[in-house]
CSV table of C-alpha atoms and ligand atoms in Angstrom, one decimal:
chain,number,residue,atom,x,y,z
A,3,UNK,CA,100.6,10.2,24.3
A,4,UNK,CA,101.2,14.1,25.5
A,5,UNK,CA,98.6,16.3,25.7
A,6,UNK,CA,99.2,18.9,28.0
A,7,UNK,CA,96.5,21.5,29.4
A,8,UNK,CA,97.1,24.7,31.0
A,9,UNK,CA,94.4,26.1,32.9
A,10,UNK,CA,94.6,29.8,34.4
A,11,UNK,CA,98.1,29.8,34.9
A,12,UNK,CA,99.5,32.4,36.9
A,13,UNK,CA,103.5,33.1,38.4
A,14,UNK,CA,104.1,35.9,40.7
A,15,UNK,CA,107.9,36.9,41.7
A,16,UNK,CA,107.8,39.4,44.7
A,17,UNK,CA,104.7,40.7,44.4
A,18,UNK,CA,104.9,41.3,40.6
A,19,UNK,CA,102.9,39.0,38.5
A,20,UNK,CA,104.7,37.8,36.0
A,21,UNK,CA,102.6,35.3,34.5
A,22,UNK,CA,99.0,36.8,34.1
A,23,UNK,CA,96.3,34.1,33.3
A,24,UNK,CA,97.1,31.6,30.9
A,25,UNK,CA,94.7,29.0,28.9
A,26,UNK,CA,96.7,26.8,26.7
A,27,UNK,CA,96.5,23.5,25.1
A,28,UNK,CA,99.6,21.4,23.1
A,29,UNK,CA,98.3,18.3,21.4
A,30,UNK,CA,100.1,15.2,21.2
A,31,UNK,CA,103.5,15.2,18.6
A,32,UNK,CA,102.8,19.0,18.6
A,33,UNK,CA,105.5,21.4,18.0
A,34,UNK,CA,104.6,24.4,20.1
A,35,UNK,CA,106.6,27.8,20.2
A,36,UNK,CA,106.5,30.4,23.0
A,37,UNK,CA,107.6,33.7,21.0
A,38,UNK,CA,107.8,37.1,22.4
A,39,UNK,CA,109.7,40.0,23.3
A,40,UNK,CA,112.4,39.6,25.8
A,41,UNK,CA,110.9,39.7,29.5
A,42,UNK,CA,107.3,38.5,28.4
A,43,UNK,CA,107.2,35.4,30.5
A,44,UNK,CA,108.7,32.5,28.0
A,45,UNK,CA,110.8,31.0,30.0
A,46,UNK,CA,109.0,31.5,33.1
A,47,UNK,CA,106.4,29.4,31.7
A,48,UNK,CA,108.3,26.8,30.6
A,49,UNK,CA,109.9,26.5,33.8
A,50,UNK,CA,106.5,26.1,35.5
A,51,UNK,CA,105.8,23.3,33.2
A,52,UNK,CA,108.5,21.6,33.8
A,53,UNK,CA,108.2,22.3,37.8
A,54,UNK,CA,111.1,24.1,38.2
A,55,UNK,CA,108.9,27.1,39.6
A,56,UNK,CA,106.1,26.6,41.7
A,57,UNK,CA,103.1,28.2,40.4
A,58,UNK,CA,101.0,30.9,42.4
A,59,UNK,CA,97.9,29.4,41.1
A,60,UNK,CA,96.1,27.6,38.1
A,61,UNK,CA,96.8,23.8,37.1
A,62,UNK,CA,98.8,21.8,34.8
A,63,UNK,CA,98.0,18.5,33.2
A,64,UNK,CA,99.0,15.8,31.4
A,65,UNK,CA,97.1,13.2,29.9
A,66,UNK,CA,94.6,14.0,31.8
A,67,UNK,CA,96.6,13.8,35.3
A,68,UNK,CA,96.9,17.0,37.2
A,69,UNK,CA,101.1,17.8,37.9
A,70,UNK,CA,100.7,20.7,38.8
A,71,UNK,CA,102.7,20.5,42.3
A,72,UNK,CA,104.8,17.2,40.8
A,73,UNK,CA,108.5,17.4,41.2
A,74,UNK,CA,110.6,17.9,37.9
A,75,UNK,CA,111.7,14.3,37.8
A,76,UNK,CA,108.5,12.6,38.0
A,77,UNK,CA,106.7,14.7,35.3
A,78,UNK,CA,108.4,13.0,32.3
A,79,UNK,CA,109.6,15.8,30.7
A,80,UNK,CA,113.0,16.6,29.5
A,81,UNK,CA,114.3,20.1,29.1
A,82,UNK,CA,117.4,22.0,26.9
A,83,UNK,CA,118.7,24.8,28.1
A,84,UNK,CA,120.8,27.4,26.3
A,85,UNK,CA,123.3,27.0,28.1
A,86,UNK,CA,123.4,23.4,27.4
A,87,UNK,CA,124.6,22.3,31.3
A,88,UNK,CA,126.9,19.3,30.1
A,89,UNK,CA,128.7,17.9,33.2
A,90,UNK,CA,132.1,19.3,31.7
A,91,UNK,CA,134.4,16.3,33.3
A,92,UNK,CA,132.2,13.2,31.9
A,93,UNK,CA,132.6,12.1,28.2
A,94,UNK,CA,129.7,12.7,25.8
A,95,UNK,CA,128.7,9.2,26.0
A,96,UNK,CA,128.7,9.3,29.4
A,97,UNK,CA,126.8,12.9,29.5
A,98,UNK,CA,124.1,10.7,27.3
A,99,UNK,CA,123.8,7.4,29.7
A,100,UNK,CA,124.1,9.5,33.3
A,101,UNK,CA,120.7,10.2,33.8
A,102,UNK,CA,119.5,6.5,33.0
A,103,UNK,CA,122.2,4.9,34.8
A,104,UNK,CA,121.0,7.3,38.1
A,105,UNK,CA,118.2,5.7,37.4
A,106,UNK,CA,119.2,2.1,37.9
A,107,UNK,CA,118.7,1.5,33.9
A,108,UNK,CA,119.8,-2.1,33.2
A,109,UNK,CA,123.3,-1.4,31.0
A,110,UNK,CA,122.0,-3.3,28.0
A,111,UNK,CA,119.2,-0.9,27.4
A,112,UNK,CA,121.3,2.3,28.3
A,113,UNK,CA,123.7,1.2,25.6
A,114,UNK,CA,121.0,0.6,23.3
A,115,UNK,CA,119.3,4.1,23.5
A,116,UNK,CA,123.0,5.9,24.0
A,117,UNK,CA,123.8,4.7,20.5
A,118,UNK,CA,120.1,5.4,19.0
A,119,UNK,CA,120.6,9.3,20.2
A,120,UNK,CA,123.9,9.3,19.2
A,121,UNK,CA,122.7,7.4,15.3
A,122,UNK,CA,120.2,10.2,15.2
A,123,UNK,CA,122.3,13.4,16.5
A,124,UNK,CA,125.7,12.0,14.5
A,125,UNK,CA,127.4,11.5,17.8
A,126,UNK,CA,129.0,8.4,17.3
A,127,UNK,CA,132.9,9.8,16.3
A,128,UNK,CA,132.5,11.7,19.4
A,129,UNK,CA,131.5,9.5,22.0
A,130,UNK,CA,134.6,10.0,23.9
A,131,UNK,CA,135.2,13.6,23.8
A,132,UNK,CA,134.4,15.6,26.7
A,133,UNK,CA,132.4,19.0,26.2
A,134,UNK,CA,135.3,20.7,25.9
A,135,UNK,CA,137.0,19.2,23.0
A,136,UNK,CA,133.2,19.9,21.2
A,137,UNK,CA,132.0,22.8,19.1
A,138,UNK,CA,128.9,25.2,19.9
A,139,UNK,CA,126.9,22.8,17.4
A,140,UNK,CA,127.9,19.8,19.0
A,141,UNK,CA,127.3,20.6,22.3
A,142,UNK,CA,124.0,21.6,21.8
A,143,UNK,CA,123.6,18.3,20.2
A,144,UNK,CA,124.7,16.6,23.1
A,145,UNK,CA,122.0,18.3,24.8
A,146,UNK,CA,119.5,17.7,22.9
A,147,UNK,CA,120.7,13.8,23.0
A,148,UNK,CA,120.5,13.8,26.8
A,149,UNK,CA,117.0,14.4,26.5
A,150,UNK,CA,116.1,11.9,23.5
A,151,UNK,CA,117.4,9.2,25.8
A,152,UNK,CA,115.3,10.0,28.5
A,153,UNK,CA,112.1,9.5,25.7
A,154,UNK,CA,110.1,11.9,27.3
A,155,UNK,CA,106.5,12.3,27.0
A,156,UNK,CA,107.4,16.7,25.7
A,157,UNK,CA,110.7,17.6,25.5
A,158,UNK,CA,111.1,21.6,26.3
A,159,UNK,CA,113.6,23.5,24.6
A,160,UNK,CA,114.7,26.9,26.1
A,161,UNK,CA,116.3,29.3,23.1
A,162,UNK,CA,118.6,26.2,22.5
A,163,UNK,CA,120.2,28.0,19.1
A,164,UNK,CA,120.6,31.1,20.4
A,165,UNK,CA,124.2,30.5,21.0
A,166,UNK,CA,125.4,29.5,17.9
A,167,UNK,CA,126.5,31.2,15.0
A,168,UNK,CA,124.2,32.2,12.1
A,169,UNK,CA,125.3,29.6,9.6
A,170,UNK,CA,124.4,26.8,12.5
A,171,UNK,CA,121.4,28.4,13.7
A,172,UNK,CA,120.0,27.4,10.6
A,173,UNK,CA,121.9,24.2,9.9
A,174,UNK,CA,120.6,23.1,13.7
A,175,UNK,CA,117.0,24.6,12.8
A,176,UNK,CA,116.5,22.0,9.7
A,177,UNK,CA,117.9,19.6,11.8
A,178,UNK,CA,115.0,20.1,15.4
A,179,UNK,CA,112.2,20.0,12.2
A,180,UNK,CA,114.1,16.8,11.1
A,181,UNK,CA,113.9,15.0,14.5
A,182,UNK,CA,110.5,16.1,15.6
A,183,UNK,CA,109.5,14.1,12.5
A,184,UNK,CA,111.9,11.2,13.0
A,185,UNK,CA,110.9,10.8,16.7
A,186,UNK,CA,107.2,12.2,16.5
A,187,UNK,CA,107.5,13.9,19.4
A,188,UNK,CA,106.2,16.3,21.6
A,189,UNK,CA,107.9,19.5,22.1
A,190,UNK,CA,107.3,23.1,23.2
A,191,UNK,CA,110.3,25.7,22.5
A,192,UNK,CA,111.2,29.1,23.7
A,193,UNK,CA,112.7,31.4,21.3
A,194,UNK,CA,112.3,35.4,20.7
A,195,UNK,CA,113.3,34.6,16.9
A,196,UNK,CA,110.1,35.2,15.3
A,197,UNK,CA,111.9,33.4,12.1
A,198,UNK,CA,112.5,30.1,13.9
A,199,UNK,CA,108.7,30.5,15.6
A,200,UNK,CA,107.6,30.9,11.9
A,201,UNK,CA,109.7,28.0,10.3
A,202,UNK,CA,109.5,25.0,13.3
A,203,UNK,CA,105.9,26.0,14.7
A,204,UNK,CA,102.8,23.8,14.4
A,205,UNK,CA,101.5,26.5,16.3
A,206,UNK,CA,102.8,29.4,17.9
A,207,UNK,CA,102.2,31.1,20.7
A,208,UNK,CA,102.5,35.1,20.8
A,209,UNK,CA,103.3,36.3,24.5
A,210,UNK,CA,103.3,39.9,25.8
A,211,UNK,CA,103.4,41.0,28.9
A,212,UNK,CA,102.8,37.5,30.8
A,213,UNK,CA,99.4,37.1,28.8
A,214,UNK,CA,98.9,35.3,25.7
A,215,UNK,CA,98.3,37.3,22.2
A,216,UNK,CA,97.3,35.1,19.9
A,217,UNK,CA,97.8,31.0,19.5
A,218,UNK,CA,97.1,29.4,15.8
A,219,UNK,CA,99.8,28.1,12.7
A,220,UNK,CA,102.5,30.6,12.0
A,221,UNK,CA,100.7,31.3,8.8
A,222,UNK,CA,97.5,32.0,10.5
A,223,UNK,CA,99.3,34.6,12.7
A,224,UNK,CA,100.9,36.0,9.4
A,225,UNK,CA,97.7,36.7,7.7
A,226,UNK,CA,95.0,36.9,10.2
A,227,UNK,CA,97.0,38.4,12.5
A,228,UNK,CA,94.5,39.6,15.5
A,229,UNK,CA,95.6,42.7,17.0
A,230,UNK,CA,98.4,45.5,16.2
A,231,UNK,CA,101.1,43.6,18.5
A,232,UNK,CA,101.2,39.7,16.9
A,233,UNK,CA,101.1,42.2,13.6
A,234,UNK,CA,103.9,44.0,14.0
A,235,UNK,CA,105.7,41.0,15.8
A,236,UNK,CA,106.0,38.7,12.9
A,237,UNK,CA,107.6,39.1,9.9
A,238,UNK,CA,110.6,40.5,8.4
A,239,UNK,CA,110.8,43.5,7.4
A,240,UNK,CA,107.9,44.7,9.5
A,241,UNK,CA,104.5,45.2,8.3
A,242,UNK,CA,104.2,49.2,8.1
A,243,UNK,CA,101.4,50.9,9.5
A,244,UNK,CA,99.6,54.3,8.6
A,245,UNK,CA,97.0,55.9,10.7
A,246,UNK,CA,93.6,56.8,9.5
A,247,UNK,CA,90.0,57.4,10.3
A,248,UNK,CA,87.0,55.8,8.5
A,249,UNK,CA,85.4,58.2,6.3
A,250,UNK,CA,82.9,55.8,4.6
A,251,UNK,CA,81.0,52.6,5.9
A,252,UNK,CA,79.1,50.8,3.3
A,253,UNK,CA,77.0,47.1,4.1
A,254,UNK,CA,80.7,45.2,3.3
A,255,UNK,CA,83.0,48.1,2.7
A,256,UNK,CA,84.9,50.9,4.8
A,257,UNK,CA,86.9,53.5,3.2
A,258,UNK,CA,89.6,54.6,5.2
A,259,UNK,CA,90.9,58.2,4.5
A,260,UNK,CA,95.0,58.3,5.8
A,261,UNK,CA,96.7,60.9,7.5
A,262,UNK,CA,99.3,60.2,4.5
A,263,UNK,CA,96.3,61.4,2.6
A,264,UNK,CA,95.3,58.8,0.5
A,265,UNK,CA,91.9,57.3,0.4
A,266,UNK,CA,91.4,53.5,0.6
A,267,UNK,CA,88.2,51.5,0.0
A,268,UNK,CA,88.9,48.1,2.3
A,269,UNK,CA,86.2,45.1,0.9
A,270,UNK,CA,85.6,44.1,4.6
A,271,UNK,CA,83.6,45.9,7.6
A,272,UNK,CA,81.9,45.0,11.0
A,273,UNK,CA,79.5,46.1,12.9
A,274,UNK,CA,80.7,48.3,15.3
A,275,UNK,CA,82.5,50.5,12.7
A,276,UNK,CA,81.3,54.1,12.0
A,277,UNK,CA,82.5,57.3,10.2
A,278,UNK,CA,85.2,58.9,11.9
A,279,UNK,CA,86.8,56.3,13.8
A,280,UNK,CA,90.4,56.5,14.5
A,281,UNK,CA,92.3,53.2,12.8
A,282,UNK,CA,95.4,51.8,11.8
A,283,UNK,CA,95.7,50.5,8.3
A,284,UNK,CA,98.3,47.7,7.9
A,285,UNK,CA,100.2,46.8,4.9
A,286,UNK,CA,103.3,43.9,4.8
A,287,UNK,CA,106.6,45.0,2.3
A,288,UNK,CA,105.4,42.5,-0.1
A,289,UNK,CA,102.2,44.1,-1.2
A,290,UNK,CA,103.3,47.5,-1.6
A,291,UNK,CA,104.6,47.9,-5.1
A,292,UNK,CA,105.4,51.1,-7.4
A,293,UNK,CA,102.7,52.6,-9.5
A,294,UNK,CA,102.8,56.1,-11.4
A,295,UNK,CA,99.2,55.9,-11.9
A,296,UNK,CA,95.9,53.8,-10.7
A,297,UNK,CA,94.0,54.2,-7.5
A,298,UNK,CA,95.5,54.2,-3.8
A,299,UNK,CA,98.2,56.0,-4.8
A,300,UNK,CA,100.4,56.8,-2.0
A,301,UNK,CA,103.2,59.7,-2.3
A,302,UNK,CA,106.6,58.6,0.0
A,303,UNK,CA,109.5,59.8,0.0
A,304,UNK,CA,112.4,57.6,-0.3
A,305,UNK,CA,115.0,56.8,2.9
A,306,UNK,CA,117.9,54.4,2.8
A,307,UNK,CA,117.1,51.3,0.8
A,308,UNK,CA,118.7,47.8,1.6
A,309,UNK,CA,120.0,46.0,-1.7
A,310,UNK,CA,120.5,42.6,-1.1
A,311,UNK,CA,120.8,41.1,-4.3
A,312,UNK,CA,117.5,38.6,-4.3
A,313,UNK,CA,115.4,41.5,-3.0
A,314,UNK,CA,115.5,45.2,-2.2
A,315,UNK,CA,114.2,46.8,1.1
A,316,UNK,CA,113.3,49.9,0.1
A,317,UNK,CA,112.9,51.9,3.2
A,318,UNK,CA,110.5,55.0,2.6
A,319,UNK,CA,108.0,57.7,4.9
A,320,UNK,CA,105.1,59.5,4.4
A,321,UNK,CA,104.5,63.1,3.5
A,322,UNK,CA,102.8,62.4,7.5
A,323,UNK,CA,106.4,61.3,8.5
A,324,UNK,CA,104.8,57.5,8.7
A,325,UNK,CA,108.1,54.7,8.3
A,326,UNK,CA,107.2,52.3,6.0
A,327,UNK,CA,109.4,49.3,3.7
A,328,UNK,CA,108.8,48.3,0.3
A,329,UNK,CA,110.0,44.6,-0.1
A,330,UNK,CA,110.9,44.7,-4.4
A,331,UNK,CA,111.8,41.6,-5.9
A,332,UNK,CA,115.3,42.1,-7.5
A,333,UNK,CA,117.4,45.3,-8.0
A,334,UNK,CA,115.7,48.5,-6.8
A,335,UNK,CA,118.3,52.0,-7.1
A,336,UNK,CA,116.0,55.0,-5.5
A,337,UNK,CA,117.6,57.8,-4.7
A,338,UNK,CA,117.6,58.9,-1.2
A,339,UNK,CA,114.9,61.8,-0.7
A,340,UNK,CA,113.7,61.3,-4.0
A,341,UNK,CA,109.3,61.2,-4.2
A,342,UNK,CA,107.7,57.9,-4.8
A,343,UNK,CA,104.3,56.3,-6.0
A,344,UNK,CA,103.3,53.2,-4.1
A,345,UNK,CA,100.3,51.4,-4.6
A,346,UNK,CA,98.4,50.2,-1.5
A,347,UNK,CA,96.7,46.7,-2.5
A,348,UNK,CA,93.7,47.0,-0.8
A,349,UNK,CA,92.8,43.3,-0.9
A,350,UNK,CA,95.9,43.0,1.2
A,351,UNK,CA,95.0,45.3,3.7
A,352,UNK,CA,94.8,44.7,7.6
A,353,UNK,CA,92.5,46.9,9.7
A,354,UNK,CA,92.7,47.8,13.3
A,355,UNK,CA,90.6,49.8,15.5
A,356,UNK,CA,91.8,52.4,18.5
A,357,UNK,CA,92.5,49.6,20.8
A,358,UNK,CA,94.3,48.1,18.5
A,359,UNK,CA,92.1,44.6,17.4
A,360,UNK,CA,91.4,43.7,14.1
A,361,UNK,CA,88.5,44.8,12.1
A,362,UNK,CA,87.9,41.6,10.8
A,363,UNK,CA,87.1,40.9,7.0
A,364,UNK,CA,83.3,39.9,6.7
A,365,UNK,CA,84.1,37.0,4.3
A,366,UNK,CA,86.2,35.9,7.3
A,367,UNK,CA,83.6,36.6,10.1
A,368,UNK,CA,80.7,34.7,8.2
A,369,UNK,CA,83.3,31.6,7.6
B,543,ATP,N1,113.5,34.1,39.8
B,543,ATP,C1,113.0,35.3,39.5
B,543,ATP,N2,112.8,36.3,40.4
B,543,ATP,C2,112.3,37.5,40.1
B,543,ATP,N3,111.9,37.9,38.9
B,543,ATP,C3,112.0,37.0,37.9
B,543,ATP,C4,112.6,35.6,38.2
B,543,ATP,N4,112.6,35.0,37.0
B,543,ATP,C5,112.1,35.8,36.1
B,543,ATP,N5,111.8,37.0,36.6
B,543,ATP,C6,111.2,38.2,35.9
B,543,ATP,O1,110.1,37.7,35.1
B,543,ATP,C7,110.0,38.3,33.9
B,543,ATP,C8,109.9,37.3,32.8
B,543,ATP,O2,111.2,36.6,32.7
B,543,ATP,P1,111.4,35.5,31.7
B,543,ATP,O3,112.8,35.0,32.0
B,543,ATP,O4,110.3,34.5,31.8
B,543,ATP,O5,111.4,36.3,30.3
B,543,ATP,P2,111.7,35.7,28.8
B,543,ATP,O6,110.4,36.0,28.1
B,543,ATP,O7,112.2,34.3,28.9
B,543,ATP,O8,112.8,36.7,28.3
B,543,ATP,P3,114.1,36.5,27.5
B,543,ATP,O9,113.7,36.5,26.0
B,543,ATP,O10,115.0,37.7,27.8
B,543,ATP,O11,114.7,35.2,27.9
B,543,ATP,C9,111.2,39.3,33.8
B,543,ATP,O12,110.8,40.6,34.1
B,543,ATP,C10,112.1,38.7,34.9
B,543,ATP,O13,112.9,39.7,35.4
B,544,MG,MG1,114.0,33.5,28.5
């Protein structure tokens, strides 16, 4: 079992808080990602968890006992670093067994789960090798093998890819999904890669400035995404956004009139809504599309576009001077500055008022 709970967490270096307030819960066999922009707080929580900072206040447990002020060693965790810290003058098996021999392990048992990490991780040629005779890839394997044999309760993995080249990025990517499955573990893990917080997540976690955005399943946060920040923070290209105020509230409608100067009807409304509120409309490269004639017509003007074979990034602005992308499926050949139809699907939509929250769909409220 691992279920960890993280109660008003708060970390404060110097005088500057750094860490401002955090609820959060991971659920046994969980894999949890911290995602966020660089200086947010990632990997200051994650070293509070695994108590290599002392917190300023708030608690931690797990399973339901409070380790809060335990030292790293005794809170059954295991952590990967970047960096992967192998001891550089010990051989790879003997980076696996050194933390259970420390430990007085009996050297049947080391043996045993030495070769089970290195069955899983595909260590077994290189046993002998010391870290310097390894690739990128393999040290970071070796890494992550120190950890397995340890069988923590969470393992916590700090931006352990960011080191490697694309092609292994990915390759190592598949392979962390792989062995989260393989060892049903528990893991939380630091990356500011939204697409590796999209494709390893159970759940992510959006930071921003030491406070938490938005927690729920990477899909979740990619349609229902709840304020302007998690919205512009996942996905590739970026969802565009054009600025508006209502000009129409009906009982389950709001049209939206654009500074681009189109007109939108959005199916959805709340409450608070009223005519000439100032909003941002939201729209993802996917659900823009051309179209010479039909309603929400928008008129752009073409920028560079990014042909890449599979799909075209078409990169356009408003006659307002608004950036937007068009994501096309196959071959798209605009010409730079030439004028452009879009159509804005309106069912795909996201609203957000001044402070930047969502206007939430009613269907969605009511559910
Ligand atoms: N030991 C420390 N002393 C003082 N300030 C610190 C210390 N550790 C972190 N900070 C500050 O806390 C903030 C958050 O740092 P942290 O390393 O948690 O960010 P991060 O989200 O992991 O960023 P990155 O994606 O760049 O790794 C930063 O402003 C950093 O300068
Ligand atoms: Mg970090």
């Amino acid at each position: 079992m691992a279920n960890l709970t993280i109660r008003n967490l708060q970390k404060g270096f110097d005088g500057h808080q750094i860490i401002k307030g955090i609820d959060l819960d991971v659920k046994d066999r969980e894999f949890v990602v911290f995602v966020g922009p660089s200086g947010c707080g990632k990997s200051t929580l994650l070293r509070l968890i695994a108590g290599l900072e002392d917190v300023t206040s708030g608690s931690i447990e797990l399973d339901g006992r409070e380790i809060t002020q335990v030292t790293p060693a005794k809170r059954d965790l295991a952590m990967v670093f970047q960096t992967y810290a192998l001891y550089p003058h010990m051989t790879v098996g003997k980076n696996l067994s050194f933390a259970l021999d420390l430990a007085g392990t009996p050297k049947a048992e080391v043996k045993k789960k030495v070769d089970e990490a290195a069955r899983i991780l595909e260590l077994g040629p290189l046993l002998e090798r010391k870290p310097k005779q390894l690739s990128g890839g393999q040290r970071q394997r070796v890494a992550i093998g120190r950890a397995i044999v340890r069988n923590p309760k969470i393992f916590l993995f700090d931006e352990p890819l960011s080191n490697l080249d694309a092609a292994l990025r990915v390759q190592t990517r598949l392979e962390l999904s792989r062995l989260h499955k393989e060892l049903q573990a528990t893991m939380i893990y630091v990356t500011h890669d939204q697409v590796e917080a999209m494709t390893l997540a159970d759940k992510v976690v959006v930071l921003n400035g030491g406070r938490v955005e938005q927690v729920g399943s990477p899909l979740e946060l990619y349609h229902h995404p709840a304020n302007l920040f998690v919205a512009g923070f996942l996905g590739t290209p970026k969802m565009g956004f054009l600025k508006g105020i209502i000009s129409g509230v009906e009982a389950s409608a709001c049209e939206v009139t654009l500074d681009a100067g189109t007109k939108v009807l959005l199916p959805f409304t709340n409450a608070q809504q009223s005519v000439g509120d100032s909003v941002t409309l939201g729209i993802r490269p996917e659900h823009l599309e051309l179209a010479n004639e039909g309603d929400c017509q928008l008129t752009v003007i073409a920028d560079v576009s990014e042909r890449l074979g599979s799909d075209t990034y078409c990169h356009v602005r408003t006659i307002s001077g608004e950036p937007l992308t068009m994501r096309i499926r196959g071959d798209l050949a605009s010409q730079y500055g030439e004028t452009l139809k879009l159509h804005l699907n309106s069912a795909h939509c996201h609203l957000f008022d001044a402070q930047g929250q969502v206007i939430r769909r009613a269907l969605q409220a009511a559910a």
